[in-house]
Amino acid sequence: MNPIIKLSDNAANRIKEIMSSAEKSALGVRVSVKSGGCAGMSYVMEYSKEINPNDEVIEDKGVKVFIDSAAVMYLLGTEMDYKKEEFSSSFVFNNPNETERCGCGESFKIS
């Protein structure tokens, strides 16, 4: 079975860096989706201090990513990457389910 999210090497390395300076109570990072933005939905990342009973847990390349159960259907087949450019850096979600993305890249839509 294919994982809900695949991590690029860059994403896994950045999560390791983030987790090395996180509070000891953090178990990994949580990815969820919320309503908002000009296209309708936005990706959310935060530290996860507990495992929710319905979480999907992705363990890949030495990191743990917790997927909120309500976000699973929006994230199937997504690759999570980390891009570092001259003036900015961010996690990037390459989601094959997206049908539209806003101009600034902060939100997306799935039909």
PDB file of C-alpha atoms in Angstrom:
ATOM      1  CA  MET A   1       0.000   0.000   0.000  1.00  0.00           C
ATOM      2  CA  ASN A   2       1.305   3.463  -0.880  1.00  0.00           C
ATOM      3  CA  PRO A   3       1.897   5.843   2.007  1.00  0.00           C
ATOM      4  CA  ILE A   4      -0.388   8.847   2.372  1.00  0.00           C
ATOM      5  CA  ILE A   5       2.612  11.157   2.205  1.00  0.00           C
ATOM      6  CA  LYS A   6       6.093  10.454   0.886  1.00  0.00           C
ATOM      7  CA  LEU A   7       8.954  12.517   2.261  1.00  0.00           C
ATOM      8  CA  SER A   8      11.768  13.813   0.103  1.00  0.00           C
ATOM      9  CA  ASP A   9      15.265  13.628   1.575  1.00  0.00           C
ATOM     10  CA  ASN A  10      15.212  17.428   2.009  1.00  0.00           C
ATOM     11  CA  ALA A  11      11.929  17.308   3.943  1.00  0.00           C
ATOM     12  CA  ALA A  12      13.144  14.498   6.213  1.00  0.00           C
ATOM     13  CA  ASN A  13      16.417  16.324   6.907  1.00  0.00           C
ATOM     14  CA  ARG A  14      14.593  19.563   7.749  1.00  0.00           C
ATOM     15  CA  ILE A  15      12.177  17.735  10.074  1.00  0.00           C
ATOM     16  CA  LYS A  16      15.201  16.199  11.848  1.00  0.00           C
ATOM     17  CA  GLU A  17      16.664  19.698  12.273  1.00  0.00           C
ATOM     18  CA  ILE A  18      13.365  21.053  13.598  1.00  0.00           C
ATOM     19  CA  MET A  19      12.917  18.153  15.990  1.00  0.00           C
ATOM     20  CA  SER A  20      16.460  18.533  17.359  1.00  0.00           C
ATOM     21  CA  SER A  21      15.483  21.923  18.792  1.00  0.00           C
ATOM     22  CA  ALA A  22      11.885  21.037  19.740  1.00  0.00           C
ATOM     23  CA  GLU A  23      10.631  20.514  23.262  1.00  0.00           C
ATOM     24  CA  LYS A  24      11.297  17.017  24.563  1.00  0.00           C
ATOM     25  CA  SER A  25       7.559  16.340  24.684  1.00  0.00           C
ATOM     26  CA  ALA A  26       7.279  16.639  20.876  1.00  0.00           C
ATOM     27  CA  LEU A  27       6.991  13.244  19.193  1.00  0.00           C
ATOM     28  CA  GLY A  28       7.118  14.450  15.579  1.00  0.00           C
ATOM     29  CA  VAL A  29       5.311  16.831  13.271  1.00  0.00           C
ATOM     30  CA  ARG A  30       1.597  16.807  12.507  1.00  0.00           C
ATOM     31  CA  VAL A  31       0.215  17.607   9.071  1.00  0.00           C
ATOM     32  CA  SER A  32      -3.385  18.652   8.717  1.00  0.00           C
ATOM     33  CA  VAL A  33      -5.583  20.646   6.390  1.00  0.00           C
ATOM     34  CA  LYS A  34      -7.796  23.590   7.329  1.00  0.00           C
ATOM     35  CA  SER A  35     -10.352  25.667   5.498  1.00  0.00           C
ATOM     36  CA  GLY A  36      -9.001  29.016   4.434  1.00  0.00           C
ATOM     37  CA  GLY A  37      -6.967  30.908   1.897  1.00  0.00           C
ATOM     38  CA  CYS A  38      -8.134  32.173  -1.455  1.00  0.00           C
ATOM     39  CA  ALA A  39      -8.398  28.690  -3.001  1.00  0.00           C
ATOM     40  CA  GLY A  40     -10.241  27.165  -0.043  1.00  0.00           C
ATOM     41  CA  MET A  41      -7.824  24.926   1.902  1.00  0.00           C
ATOM     42  CA  SER A  42      -4.400  25.280   3.486  1.00  0.00           C
ATOM     43  CA  TYR A  43      -1.779  22.855   4.754  1.00  0.00           C
ATOM     44  CA  VAL A  44      -0.930  23.117   8.454  1.00  0.00           C
ATOM     45  CA  MET A  45       2.213  21.819  10.149  1.00  0.00           C
ATOM     46  CA  GLU A  46       2.830  21.813  13.888  1.00  0.00           C
ATOM     47  CA  TYR A  47       4.615  19.816  16.567  1.00  0.00           C
ATOM     48  CA  SER A  48       2.772  16.743  17.759  1.00  0.00           C
ATOM     49  CA  LYS A  49       3.004  16.101  21.492  1.00  0.00           C
ATOM     50  CA  GLU A  50       0.630  13.152  21.465  1.00  0.00           C
ATOM     51  CA  ILE A  51      -0.711  10.520  19.122  1.00  0.00           C
ATOM     52  CA  ASN A  52      -4.419  10.929  18.508  1.00  0.00           C
ATOM     53  CA  PRO A  53      -6.268   7.606  18.227  1.00  0.00           C
ATOM     54  CA  ASN A  54      -7.202   8.155  14.574  1.00  0.00           C
ATOM     55  CA  ASP A  55      -3.870   9.571  13.389  1.00  0.00           C
ATOM     56  CA  GLU A  56      -2.045   7.947  10.534  1.00  0.00           C
ATOM     57  CA  VAL A  57       1.637   7.688  11.438  1.00  0.00           C
ATOM     58  CA  ILE A  58       4.255   7.856   8.705  1.00  0.00           C
ATOM     59  CA  GLU A  59       7.736   6.760   9.753  1.00  0.00           C
ATOM     60  CA  ASP A  60      10.192   7.425   6.960  1.00  0.00           C
ATOM     61  CA  LYS A  61      13.867   8.349   6.749  1.00  0.00           C
ATOM     62  CA  GLY A  62      14.203   8.544  10.522  1.00  0.00           C
ATOM     63  CA  VAL A  63      11.301  10.924  11.213  1.00  0.00           C
ATOM     64  CA  LYS A  64       7.681  10.630  12.321  1.00  0.00           C
ATOM     65  CA  VAL A  65       4.889  12.519  10.609  1.00  0.00           C
ATOM     66  CA  PHE A  66       1.405  12.322  12.108  1.00  0.00           C
ATOM     67  CA  ILE A  67      -1.436  12.815   9.642  1.00  0.00           C
ATOM     68  CA  ASP A  68      -4.679  14.150  11.067  1.00  0.00           C
ATOM     69  CA  SER A  69      -7.449  11.680  10.188  1.00  0.00           C
ATOM     70  CA  ALA A  70      -9.599  14.441   8.643  1.00  0.00           C
ATOM     71  CA  ALA A  71      -6.754  15.324   6.244  1.00  0.00           C
ATOM     72  CA  VAL A  72      -6.039  11.835   4.880  1.00  0.00           C
ATOM     73  CA  MET A  73      -8.442  12.028   1.938  1.00  0.00           C
ATOM     74  CA  TYR A  74      -6.900  15.352   0.838  1.00  0.00           C
ATOM     75  CA  LEU A  75      -3.297  14.146   1.084  1.00  0.00           C
ATOM     76  CA  LEU A  76      -3.280  10.706  -0.569  1.00  0.00           C
ATOM     77  CA  GLY A  77      -0.249  10.396  -2.841  1.00  0.00           C
ATOM     78  CA  THR A  78       1.306  13.701  -1.765  1.00  0.00           C
ATOM     79  CA  GLU A  79       5.053  14.230  -1.707  1.00  0.00           C
ATOM     80  CA  MET A  80       6.310  16.547   1.009  1.00  0.00           C
ATOM     81  CA  ASP A  81       9.459  18.427   0.057  1.00  0.00           C
ATOM     82  CA  TYR A  82      11.517  21.235   1.542  1.00  0.00           C
ATOM     83  CA  LYS A  83      12.781  24.036  -0.689  1.00  0.00           C
ATOM     84  CA  LYS A  84      15.451  26.502   0.345  1.00  0.00           C
ATOM     85  CA  GLU A  85      15.981  29.485  -1.910  1.00  0.00           C
ATOM     86  CA  GLU A  86      18.009  32.656  -1.608  1.00  0.00           C
ATOM     87  CA  PHE A  87      15.402  34.656   0.328  1.00  0.00           C
ATOM     88  CA  SER A  88      12.972  32.030   1.597  1.00  0.00           C
ATOM     89  CA  SER A  89      12.528  28.443   2.641  1.00  0.00           C
ATOM     90  CA  SER A  90       9.414  26.338   3.148  1.00  0.00           C
ATOM     91  CA  PHE A  91       7.857  22.917   3.078  1.00  0.00           C
ATOM     92  CA  VAL A  92       6.194  22.232  -0.263  1.00  0.00           C
ATOM     93  CA  PHE A  93       3.361  19.766  -0.802  1.00  0.00           C
ATOM     94  CA  ASN A  94       3.253  18.212  -4.269  1.00  0.00           C
ATOM     95  CA  ASN A  95      -0.314  16.962  -4.157  1.00  0.00           C
ATOM     96  CA  PRO A  96      -1.662  15.127  -7.237  1.00  0.00           C
ATOM     97  CA  ASN A  97      -5.229  15.707  -5.972  1.00  0.00           C
ATOM     98  CA  GLU A  98      -5.055  19.499  -6.270  1.00  0.00           C
ATOM     99  CA  THR A  99      -7.225  20.965  -9.001  1.00  0.00           C
ATOM    100  CA  GLU A 100      -6.364  24.585  -8.273  1.00  0.00           C
ATOM    101  CA  ARG A 101      -3.764  26.552  -6.333  1.00  0.00           C
ATOM    102  CA  CYS A 102      -3.868  30.226  -5.421  1.00  0.00           C
ATOM    103  CA  GLY A 103      -1.350  32.617  -6.944  1.00  0.00           C
ATOM    104  CA  CYS A 104       0.726  32.939  -3.776  1.00  0.00           C
ATOM    105  CA  GLY A 105       0.847  29.144  -3.322  1.00  0.00           C
ATOM    106  CA  GLU A 106      -0.546  29.209   0.218  1.00  0.00           C
ATOM    107  CA  SER A 107      -3.852  27.466  -0.447  1.00  0.00           C
ATOM    108  CA  PHE A 108      -5.317  24.826  -2.733  1.00  0.00           C
ATOM    109  CA  LYS A 109      -8.569  23.293  -3.915  1.00  0.00           C
ATOM    110  CA  ILE A 110      -9.599  19.710  -4.536  1.00  0.00           C
ATOM    111  CA  SER A 111     -12.680  19.053  -6.674  1.00  0.00           C
TER     112      SER A 111
END
